[in-house]
XYZ file of C-alpha atoms in Angstrom:
655
model
C -17.630 34.105 16.725
C -17.679 36.106 19.960
C -14.758 36.417 22.359
C -16.561 34.078 24.800
C -17.081 31.469 22.070
C -13.434 31.659 21.060
C -12.301 31.272 24.677
C -14.486 28.163 25.097
C -13.117 26.686 21.891
C -9.487 27.254 22.923
C -9.994 25.776 26.389
C -11.833 22.774 24.979
C -9.157 21.903 22.455
C -6.432 22.103 25.075
C -8.270 20.086 27.714
C -7.658 20.347 31.419
C -4.028 19.545 32.348
C -3.601 16.467 34.447
C -7.247 15.413 34.654
C -7.722 13.856 31.222
C -9.760 16.770 29.906
C -13.232 17.969 30.845
C -15.292 16.058 33.388
C -18.647 17.102 32.017
C -19.496 13.480 31.364
C -19.335 12.867 35.119
C -21.807 15.685 35.659
C -24.265 13.951 33.356
C -24.667 11.055 35.783
C -28.033 10.876 37.475
C -27.942 12.678 40.855
C -29.571 11.124 43.894
C -33.262 11.784 43.989
C -33.671 12.085 40.246
C -36.771 10.591 38.696
C -36.759 6.822 38.158
C -35.719 5.757 34.684
C -33.445 8.751 34.100
C -30.339 6.644 34.737
C -31.602 4.069 32.251
C -32.124 6.756 29.616
C -28.607 8.037 30.200
C -27.255 4.500 29.903
C -28.903 4.120 26.533
C -27.477 7.504 25.537
C -24.029 6.270 26.506
C -24.513 3.114 24.420
C -25.804 4.955 21.367
C -22.385 5.922 19.890
C -21.344 2.276 19.978
C -24.609 1.150 18.391
C -24.179 3.703 15.619
C -20.601 2.533 15.056
C -21.739 -1.063 14.701
C -24.235 0.125 12.115
C -21.392 1.845 10.281
C -19.427 -1.433 10.331
C -22.309 -3.308 8.722
C -22.861 -0.588 6.113
C -19.150 -0.346 5.328
C -18.782 -4.103 4.821
C -21.784 -4.110 2.493
C -20.349 -1.228 0.492
C -17.017 -3.017 0.152
C -18.755 -6.247 -0.845
C -19.940 -4.465 -3.993
C -16.305 -4.432 -5.102
C -15.515 -8.067 -4.304
C -16.279 -9.218 -7.904
C -13.344 -7.075 -9.092
C -11.040 -10.105 -8.916
C -7.273 -10.107 -8.587
C -5.161 -7.082 -9.511
C -1.803 -6.752 -11.259
C 0.409 -7.186 -8.155
C -1.497 -10.143 -6.735
C -0.123 -12.850 -9.014
C 3.547 -12.129 -8.376
C 3.138 -12.215 -4.593
C 0.505 -14.928 -4.184
C 1.099 -17.452 -6.971
C 3.173 -19.513 -4.528
C -0.112 -20.484 -2.825
C -0.709 -23.050 -5.567
C 2.200 -25.077 -4.202
C 0.975 -25.093 -0.592
C 0.032 -28.691 0.192
C 1.447 -29.405 3.644
C 3.167 -27.751 6.590
C 6.581 -27.746 4.917
C 5.341 -26.094 1.720
C 3.371 -23.585 3.814
C 6.520 -22.619 5.716
C 8.402 -22.322 2.443
C 5.713 -19.960 1.100
C 5.641 -17.628 4.060
C 9.434 -17.550 4.389
C 10.068 -17.131 0.672
C 8.484 -13.730 0.063
C 10.400 -11.093 -1.877
C 7.934 -8.183 -1.728
C 10.140 -6.279 0.727
C 13.452 -6.322 2.532
C 12.152 -8.663 5.253
C 9.943 -10.891 3.112
C 6.746 -9.940 4.999
C 6.148 -13.430 6.464
C 3.257 -12.437 8.755
C 1.341 -10.959 5.830
C 1.992 -14.087 3.761
C 0.867 -16.267 6.675
C -2.499 -14.475 6.622
C -3.064 -15.758 3.075
C -2.494 -19.430 3.945
C -6.104 -20.073 5.062
C -7.216 -19.030 1.556
C -4.627 -21.150 -0.273
C -7.297 -23.491 -1.648
C -9.070 -20.480 -3.169
C -6.103 -19.459 -5.333
C -6.495 -18.508 -8.149
C -10.180 -19.234 -8.741
C -11.913 -17.420 -5.866
C -10.577 -13.895 -5.334
C -13.695 -13.037 -3.330
C -12.456 -15.234 -0.463
C -9.334 -13.050 -0.210
C -11.268 -9.800 -0.416
C -13.750 -10.823 2.273
C -10.873 -11.211 4.719
C -9.500 -7.835 3.602
C -12.858 -6.272 4.352
C -12.891 -7.737 7.871
C -9.353 -6.482 8.512
C -10.537 -3.001 7.471
C -13.388 -3.165 9.994
C -10.981 -4.288 12.721
C -8.793 -1.293 11.930
C -11.852 0.940 12.117
C -12.495 -0.327 15.644
C -8.870 0.405 16.573
C -9.162 3.908 15.100
C -12.254 4.453 17.272
C -10.429 3.170 20.360
C -7.347 5.314 19.757
C -9.444 8.407 19.023
C -11.515 7.796 22.145
C -8.404 7.829 24.340
C -7.146 10.990 22.662
C -10.544 12.720 22.643
C -11.019 12.204 26.364
C -7.879 14.237 26.873
C -8.344 16.821 24.140
C -12.114 17.356 24.175
C -13.452 16.025 27.464
C -14.726 12.788 28.955
C -18.174 11.291 28.582
C -20.429 10.792 25.598
C -18.880 13.667 23.645
C -15.585 11.743 23.389
C -17.467 8.573 22.474
C -19.341 10.338 19.686
C -16.049 11.849 18.503
C -14.453 8.396 18.338
C -17.435 6.974 16.450
C -17.349 9.873 13.999
C -13.616 9.483 13.373
C -13.936 5.739 12.758
C -16.995 6.180 10.533
C -15.316 8.817 8.382
C -12.069 6.869 8.138
C -13.834 3.616 7.214
C -15.776 5.470 4.506
C -12.852 7.215 2.786
C -12.993 6.118 -0.883
C -9.240 6.646 -1.288
C -8.717 3.632 0.986
C -10.835 1.308 -1.180
C -7.892 0.120 -3.274
C -6.225 -1.204 -0.106
C -9.001 -3.656 0.706
C -10.044 -4.416 -2.879
C -6.519 -5.499 -3.885
C -5.817 -8.870 -2.291
C -2.093 -8.352 -1.790
C -2.598 -4.986 -0.115
C -3.643 -6.878 2.991
C 0.055 -6.381 3.695
C -0.747 -2.687 4.149
C -3.947 -3.042 6.167
C -2.643 -5.817 8.433
C 0.527 -3.858 9.189
C -1.749 -0.949 10.126
C -3.581 -3.273 12.531
C -0.401 -3.919 14.506
C 0.598 -0.240 14.438
C -2.795 0.935 15.701
C -2.928 -1.761 18.395
C 0.568 -0.803 19.526
C -0.388 2.867 19.704
C -3.512 2.104 21.732
C -1.371 0.244 24.270
C 1.096 3.115 24.237
C -1.574 5.732 24.986
C -3.197 3.603 27.703
C 0.179 3.013 29.329
C 1.123 6.668 28.984
C -1.974 7.711 30.918
C -1.501 4.990 33.518
C 2.077 6.092 34.133
C 0.888 8.933 36.382
C -0.573 6.547 38.983
C 1.129 3.208 38.280
C 4.497 3.949 36.658
C 5.790 0.397 36.263
C 2.519 -0.884 34.836
C 2.380 2.078 32.478
C 5.927 1.537 31.253
C 5.223 -2.164 30.702
C 2.167 -1.392 28.573
C 3.989 1.279 26.594
C 7.027 -0.912 25.962
C 4.989 -3.940 24.935
C 2.828 -1.814 22.651
C 5.735 -0.142 20.873
C 8.159 -3.075 20.757
C 5.575 -5.742 19.986
C 3.804 -3.538 17.471
C 7.029 -2.679 15.639
C 8.105 -6.323 15.324
C 4.717 -7.586 14.136
C 4.009 -4.621 11.854
C 7.457 -4.590 10.250
C 7.300 -8.326 9.517
C 3.974 -7.620 7.823
C 5.179 -4.606 5.821
C 8.325 -2.565 6.295
C 6.641 0.775 6.922
C 5.445 -0.689 10.221
C 8.834 0.530 11.473
C 7.234 3.996 11.653
C 5.266 3.066 14.791
C 7.743 4.854 17.150
C 7.506 7.952 14.942
C 3.698 7.888 15.192
C 4.047 7.546 18.968
C 6.309 10.601 19.021
C 3.654 12.555 17.147
C 1.102 11.675 19.821
C 3.619 12.385 22.587
C 4.442 15.911 21.416
C 0.958 16.916 20.292
C -2.094 15.680 22.204
C -0.481 13.921 25.175
C 1.941 16.526 26.494
C -0.360 19.391 25.526
C -3.031 17.897 27.799
C -0.757 17.347 30.767
C 0.416 13.717 30.857
C 2.983 13.011 33.547
C 6.531 13.623 32.355
C 9.577 13.153 34.540
C 13.233 12.222 34.046
C 12.486 8.492 33.798
C 9.801 9.092 31.191
C 12.080 11.337 29.153
C 14.739 8.628 29.189
C 12.179 6.032 28.117
C 11.020 8.217 25.231
C 14.622 8.734 24.128
C 15.436 5.018 24.277
C 12.248 3.385 22.993
C 10.932 6.040 20.601
C 13.726 8.339 19.459
C 16.459 5.683 19.148
C 14.505 3.474 16.679
C 13.639 6.545 14.598
C 17.305 7.596 14.470
C 18.297 4.025 13.598
C 15.727 3.920 10.762
C 16.973 7.209 9.326
C 20.590 6.000 9.576
C 19.722 2.697 7.901
C 18.115 4.485 4.965
C 21.006 6.963 4.738
C 23.474 4.065 4.627
C 21.583 2.640 1.639
C 21.599 5.892 -0.337
C 24.217 4.600 -2.840
C 22.131 1.473 -3.493
C 18.942 3.532 -3.697
C 20.571 5.868 -6.196
C 21.519 2.923 -8.397
C 17.995 1.565 -8.079
C 16.686 4.706 -9.778
C 18.254 3.389 -12.983
C 15.100 1.339 -13.530
C 12.897 4.450 -13.306
C 12.123 7.281 -15.695
C 12.789 9.848 -12.976
C 15.608 10.724 -10.603
C 15.517 10.864 -6.808
C 15.307 14.655 -6.929
C 12.449 14.576 -9.419
C 10.611 12.067 -7.259
C 10.890 14.326 -4.217
C 9.590 17.301 -6.192
C 6.706 15.213 -7.541
C 5.706 13.971 -4.099
C 4.967 17.527 -2.948
C 2.183 17.589 -5.540
C 1.145 13.967 -4.961
C 0.626 14.523 -1.233
C -1.777 17.383 -1.873
C -3.585 15.219 -4.409
C -3.967 12.595 -1.690
C -5.390 15.187 0.709
C -7.854 16.414 -1.899
C -9.057 12.905 -2.773
C -9.178 12.014 0.910
C -11.752 14.650 1.815
C -13.289 15.607 -1.569
C -13.162 12.306 -3.442
C -14.080 11.717 -7.047
C -14.712 8.037 -7.657
C -13.714 8.087 -11.327
C -10.206 9.291 -10.458
C -9.559 6.611 -7.854
C -7.872 3.287 -8.549
C -4.422 1.766 -9.091
C -3.885 3.425 -12.477
C -1.611 6.337 -11.595
C 1.418 5.212 -13.599
C 0.639 8.208 -15.841
C 1.251 10.750 -13.067
C 3.219 13.715 -14.416
C 6.788 13.946 -13.095
C 8.024 17.267 -11.719
C 11.279 18.004 -13.508
C 11.778 21.376 -11.811
C 10.188 23.835 -9.421
C 8.160 25.349 -12.249
C 7.675 22.245 -14.364
C 4.815 22.013 -13.707
C 4.244 25.292 -11.866
C 2.103 23.577 -9.223
C 5.305 22.004 -7.880
C 6.500 25.248 -6.305
C 2.989 26.060 -5.091
C 2.721 22.627 -3.468
C 6.066 22.948 -1.696
C 5.152 26.414 -0.422
C 1.776 25.126 0.756
C 3.385 22.301 2.736
C 5.806 24.735 4.337
C 2.872 26.932 5.308
C 0.972 23.951 6.713
C 3.922 22.997 8.899
C 4.324 26.574 10.165
C 0.608 26.892 10.961
C 0.603 23.522 12.740
C 3.602 24.529 14.827
C 2.293 27.953 15.805
C -1.194 26.668 16.578
C 0.191 24.462 19.364
C -0.419 27.350 21.792
C -4.173 27.018 21.475
C -4.642 23.467 20.174
C -2.490 20.376 19.500
C -4.903 19.098 16.858
C -3.536 20.878 13.736
C -0.089 19.617 14.712
C -1.493 16.101 15.090
C -3.088 16.214 11.626
C -0.095 17.600 9.721
C 2.720 15.774 11.494
C 0.918 12.398 11.500
C 0.215 12.642 7.767
C 3.776 13.642 6.858
C 5.341 11.030 9.154
C 3.114 8.382 7.582
C 4.441 9.274 4.132
C 8.066 9.677 5.219
C 9.129 6.311 3.763
C 7.054 5.616 0.671
C 6.781 9.242 -0.465
C 10.382 10.394 -0.134
C 13.658 8.843 -1.332
C 12.779 5.179 -1.923
C 12.743 4.417 -5.679
C 9.099 3.369 -5.730
C 6.428 4.306 -8.235
C 5.167 7.842 -7.840
C 1.571 7.443 -6.686
C -0.449 4.699 -5.008
C -3.598 5.343 -3.001
C -2.980 2.566 -0.471
C -0.049 4.601 0.905
C -2.669 6.761 2.661
C -4.181 3.912 4.654
C -2.480 4.733 7.967
C -1.400 8.368 7.276
C -5.085 9.321 6.893
C -5.909 8.351 10.494
C -4.319 11.421 12.100
C -6.056 14.084 9.988
C -9.427 12.331 10.319
C -9.123 11.983 14.106
C -7.978 15.591 14.469
C -10.890 16.929 12.416
C -13.360 14.815 14.392
C -11.980 16.204 17.665
C -12.101 19.768 16.322
C -15.725 19.253 15.318
C -16.505 18.043 18.837
C -15.337 21.211 20.546
C -17.050 23.922 18.528
C -18.774 26.501 20.764
C -22.323 25.713 21.909
C -24.159 27.996 19.462
C -22.613 26.100 16.566
C -22.802 22.530 17.890
C -26.078 21.682 16.182
C -24.718 22.968 12.891
C -21.516 20.960 13.428
C -23.480 17.773 14.071
C -25.585 18.317 10.977
C -22.490 19.038 8.881
C -20.711 15.925 10.176
C -23.708 13.727 9.382
C -24.135 15.220 5.922
C -20.435 14.843 5.145
C -20.469 11.227 6.288
C -23.442 10.569 4.006
C -21.553 12.113 1.075
C -18.537 9.917 1.816
C -20.749 6.826 1.948
C -22.223 7.684 -1.455
C -18.747 8.269 -2.878
C -17.569 4.940 -1.453
C -20.622 3.269 -2.982
C -19.710 4.707 -6.375
C -16.080 3.635 -5.972
C -16.708 0.042 -4.908
C -19.521 -0.379 -7.446
C -17.121 0.613 -10.205
C -14.531 -1.881 -8.959
C -17.214 -4.584 -9.000
C -18.277 -3.845 -12.588
C -14.991 -4.644 -14.284
C -16.136 -3.830 -17.827
C -17.472 -0.388 -16.905
C -14.469 0.230 -14.683
C -12.079 -0.603 -17.523
C -13.707 1.891 -19.899
C -13.958 4.604 -17.261
C -10.357 4.217 -16.073
C -9.050 4.328 -19.629
C -11.053 7.504 -20.220
C -9.561 9.045 -17.059
C -6.040 7.684 -17.636
C -5.502 7.287 -21.397
C -1.710 7.353 -20.899
C -1.692 4.689 -18.191
C -0.241 1.406 -19.401
C -2.212 -0.504 -16.778
C -5.506 1.172 -17.707
C -4.934 0.261 -21.368
C -4.121 -3.327 -20.417
C -7.276 -3.611 -18.329
C -9.441 -2.427 -21.218
C -7.616 -4.754 -23.614
C -8.349 -7.685 -21.303
C -12.026 -6.800 -21.266
C -12.138 -6.481 -25.054
C -10.473 -9.868 -25.504
C -12.758 -11.427 -22.908
C -15.817 -10.170 -24.781
C -14.429 -11.373 -28.133
C -13.524 -7.917 -29.513
C -9.941 -8.790 -30.451
C -9.904 -6.286 -33.303
C -10.663 -3.451 -30.893
C -8.012 -4.784 -28.512
C -5.376 -4.796 -31.264
C -6.338 -1.293 -32.369
C -6.182 0.002 -28.792
C -2.741 -1.522 -28.209
C -1.480 -0.117 -31.499
C -2.760 3.426 -30.948
C -1.563 3.521 -27.339
C 1.894 2.222 -28.228
C 2.181 4.639 -31.164
C 1.319 7.515 -28.843
C 3.876 6.422 -26.251
C 6.417 3.923 -27.636
C 8.282 3.910 -24.330
C 5.501 1.765 -22.891
C 7.091 -1.488 -23.993
C 4.516 -3.605 -22.206
C 1.873 -2.480 -24.710
C 4.117 -3.186 -27.696
C 5.020 -6.679 -26.539
C 1.404 -7.452 -25.687
C 0.441 -6.287 -29.164
C 2.731 -8.986 -30.588
C 1.443 -11.548 -28.102
C -2.177 -10.887 -29.088
C -1.321 -11.085 -32.805
C 0.262 -14.472 -32.163
C -2.694 -15.632 -30.063
C -5.141 -14.955 -32.922
C -2.636 -16.372 -35.448
C -2.404 -13.123 -37.434
C 1.048 -13.125 -39.026
C 0.545 -9.834 -40.869
C -0.467 -8.035 -37.693
C 2.634 -9.386 -35.975
C 5.140 -8.579 -38.686
C 3.707 -5.116 -39.240
C 4.401 -4.145 -35.653
C 7.553 -6.116 -34.879
C 10.099 -3.554 -36.211
C 8.687 -0.663 -34.139
C 8.615 -2.790 -30.990
C 12.222 -3.902 -31.480
C 13.304 -0.302 -32.061
C 11.611 0.891 -28.875
C 12.870 -2.032 -26.774
C 16.391 -0.623 -26.543
C 15.503 2.172 -24.098
C 11.804 1.780 -23.240
C 10.291 1.605 -19.776
C 10.711 -1.389 -17.527
C 7.521 -3.457 -17.521
C 6.794 -6.946 -16.236
C 4.320 -7.288 -19.104
C 7.183 -7.705 -21.553
C 8.629 -10.852 -19.968
C 5.139 -12.284 -19.523
C 4.379 -11.623 -23.202
C 7.561 -13.400 -24.350
C 6.758 -16.431 -22.195
C 3.297 -16.500 -23.752
C 4.802 -16.316 -27.241
C 6.939 -19.349 -26.462
C 3.957 -21.245 -25.072
C 1.754 -20.371 -28.052
C 4.511 -21.389 -30.458
C 4.895 -24.740 -28.662
C 1.147 -25.328 -28.966
C 1.280 -24.533 -32.678
C -1.005 -21.507 -32.500
C 1.414 -19.344 -34.486
C 3.740 -21.860 -36.130
C 5.118 -19.140 -38.403
C 6.831 -17.474 -35.395
C 10.523 -18.396 -35.550
C 12.885 -19.098 -32.726
C 15.069 -16.171 -33.858
C 12.159 -13.736 -33.611
C 11.500 -14.672 -29.991
C 15.200 -14.466 -29.127
C 15.475 -11.016 -30.711
C 12.684 -9.744 -28.507
C 14.548 -11.097 -25.476
C 17.994 -9.832 -26.464
C 16.709 -6.313 -27.089
C 15.462 -6.153 -23.508
C 18.764 -7.529 -22.203
C 20.427 -4.569 -23.941
C 18.052 -2.101 -22.254
C 19.800 -0.324 -19.314
C 16.617 -0.332 -17.241
C 16.208 -4.088 -17.574
C 19.888 -4.662 -16.845
C 19.543 -2.580 -13.668
C 16.686 -4.804 -12.483
C 17.885 -8.097 -11.004
C 14.398 -9.545 -11.271
C 13.926 -8.606 -14.935
C 17.386 -9.902 -15.864
C 16.649 -13.135 -13.991
C 13.419 -13.723 -15.923
C 14.937 -12.840 -19.294
C 17.758 -15.362 -18.863
C 15.165 -17.931 -17.847
C 13.337 -17.207 -21.093
C 16.511 -17.689 -23.123
C 17.183 -20.929 -21.260
C 13.753 -22.164 -22.329
C 14.463 -21.189 -25.942
C 17.694 -23.196 -25.926
C 16.055 -26.105 -24.119
C 13.349 -26.402 -26.775
C 15.962 -26.744 -29.506
C 18.041 -29.238 -27.482
C 20.991 -26.920 -26.858
C 22.289 -28.195 -23.495
C 25.235 -25.826 -23.158
C 23.110 -22.800 -24.002
C 20.404 -23.856 -21.534
C 22.832 -24.331 -18.630
C 24.672 -21.092 -19.448
C 21.444 -19.096 -19.380
C 20.280 -20.715 -16.139
C 23.625 -19.833 -14.588
C 23.148 -16.233 -15.713
C 19.634 -16.230 -14.223
C 20.985 -17.582 -10.943
C 23.729 -14.946 -10.882
C 21.178 -12.172 -11.408
C 18.956 -13.430 -8.571
C 20.106 -16.542 -6.704
C 17.335 -18.945 -5.726
C 17.016 -22.674 -5.208
C 14.475 -23.168 -7.979
C 16.908 -22.014 -10.645
C 19.729 -24.091 -9.156
C 17.578 -27.212 -9.117
C 16.546 -26.552 -12.716
C 20.236 -26.609 -13.698
C 20.680 -29.959 -11.965
C 17.510 -31.291 -13.592
C 18.624 -30.314 -17.087
C 21.969 -32.058 -16.576
C 20.245 -35.149 -15.201
C 17.861 -35.343 -18.167
C 20.919 -35.286 -20.457
C 22.475 -38.215 -18.578
C 25.234 -36.087 -17.046
C 24.742 -37.432 -13.539
C 28.207 -36.539 -12.264
C 27.785 -32.939 -13.429
C 24.308 -32.807 -11.879
C 25.640 -34.109 -8.556
C 28.457 -31.581 -8.640
C 25.906 -28.838 -9.290
C 23.786 -29.977 -6.334
C 26.817 -30.022 -4.042
C 27.722 -26.518 -5.162
C 24.126 -25.450 -4.643
C 24.155 -26.864 -1.124
C 27.057 -24.621 -0.166
C 25.252 -21.613 -1.641
C 21.807 -22.454 -0.229
C 20.104 -20.102 2.215
C 20.706 -20.581 5.899
C 16.983 -21.006 6.561
C 16.499 -24.757 7.135
C 12.999 -24.782 5.671
C 14.107 -23.171 2.432
C 17.108 -25.509 2.215
C 14.693 -28.449 2.063
C 12.850 -27.184 -1.018
């Protein structure tokens, strides 16, 4: 690259201060006296990026539709099973106000599922179609946001429009985002992103308008940030990062390209952007003791999680831009934990690489704000779910919004390559987009073919409990119960800490009425239950054992055997540290006592379940048990006590 080419590249990426970037697009207008029809041709040229983007929307929806037969995933039932009780306005309000997926209940996300209530649980495709449309809406918002930024960073006119279309097309086609739209409950993630992106668009528009109409600009900025934060956070808690995303734009593209900044604007930024970020950091810091205790349910510490995330973030980046369909999916519960800087050795390399990326992004601000936009946006987007919160190590849907910044920055960099290389850049962008589309096709096709997907994911993730369970489900569905039993046995023998597999092994033996298969495996499962991993599959398996025993499928299964399985989990420190697991286990014991007519034992266990996680359903069950035993005075006393302990929400009090 010659010195002249380099100079053009540097000037293009910085834009022209105060004028919104280059004005070359204005020069492309038809001058007076030009031949007739030239203006029409230029109009069509201006419309072409939008036409291409609409074509991308249609193609993207078709590609995602290939994955709609995948059905519901493992997190969907817990969050959406309340839809079966939605019959009227009161029950609908109870559903959307009764969520427990996050600190705030995520009522807006739950409200978005109400129109599909009649489709639960038989028609998962109805849920996924809506998810696909939300993804397209977000693609349009990505195009709009990139367009506003590109006009400042790369110039006005059709070049910015093509840049916006390219950014949206690439982002919509990223295979790593497929799990967000093909998991029904992850609409919480994509819908929260909708509000964040809409808020940022308003922020950027208002920020530009501030130079000529200050009050109007401030109104747009404030409504975008404040409204977006409220709506996004009530959809999913990481929507609270909207002010942080706005700060990234403020200190990268916007100020580098000369937006108006005076004392009033600096005060606004401090009050509306910096103050919420400081408050969020303080709120998390205040919860550090609780977060530390929450790590008791995990197999890793907070420090080990932080070390692991350095590697996980680079894995995200790799899969974002060089995807491999077979490695993508929700089966990353086998991800290797970093227990030290050199265990594995890639931990130290990953940390050093992130430090280098930050330094390069910071130093490159002198010639372009785009590397800073890419790096800071991505890291800010992962600052909640990929740091100190005691969440699972790796999930692909965490990249849904963090991927926007790097994609937009790369699209804008591609738009400002020097003239001799522009044709090559356009060809490379088109070829890369085609590769992404093929990779997305492979990814969604695999999701849609559940049997093939199950075998492939187990081959890629043989130590993933969820991948084993998916393959077991497919084997049982196709009538290969012997293969399912063998797979559960071999997987549990290889990793006895995966209690879910051991308990499901017993459940399946009971379901096929194979007493020898059950009794052969029961001792090893009981031995591992004392300190094995926390898994919701264990409580589900015990409930199924009780149901099967009631139906007479495995009449040889004794009440004591079921209770032993439950008591071993109640002695497990990880289950004791989980309020939800303890709640369900005491419910199971209550059912055991209820079946044998032990009133005192039933009430005692329901009280323990209520203590672990107070809710009205458990309290009403206690009153119902007492009523069925003819103890009306005790039942009334229980209801009066429950009334004093009921939630303040008037809708929930009426349940």
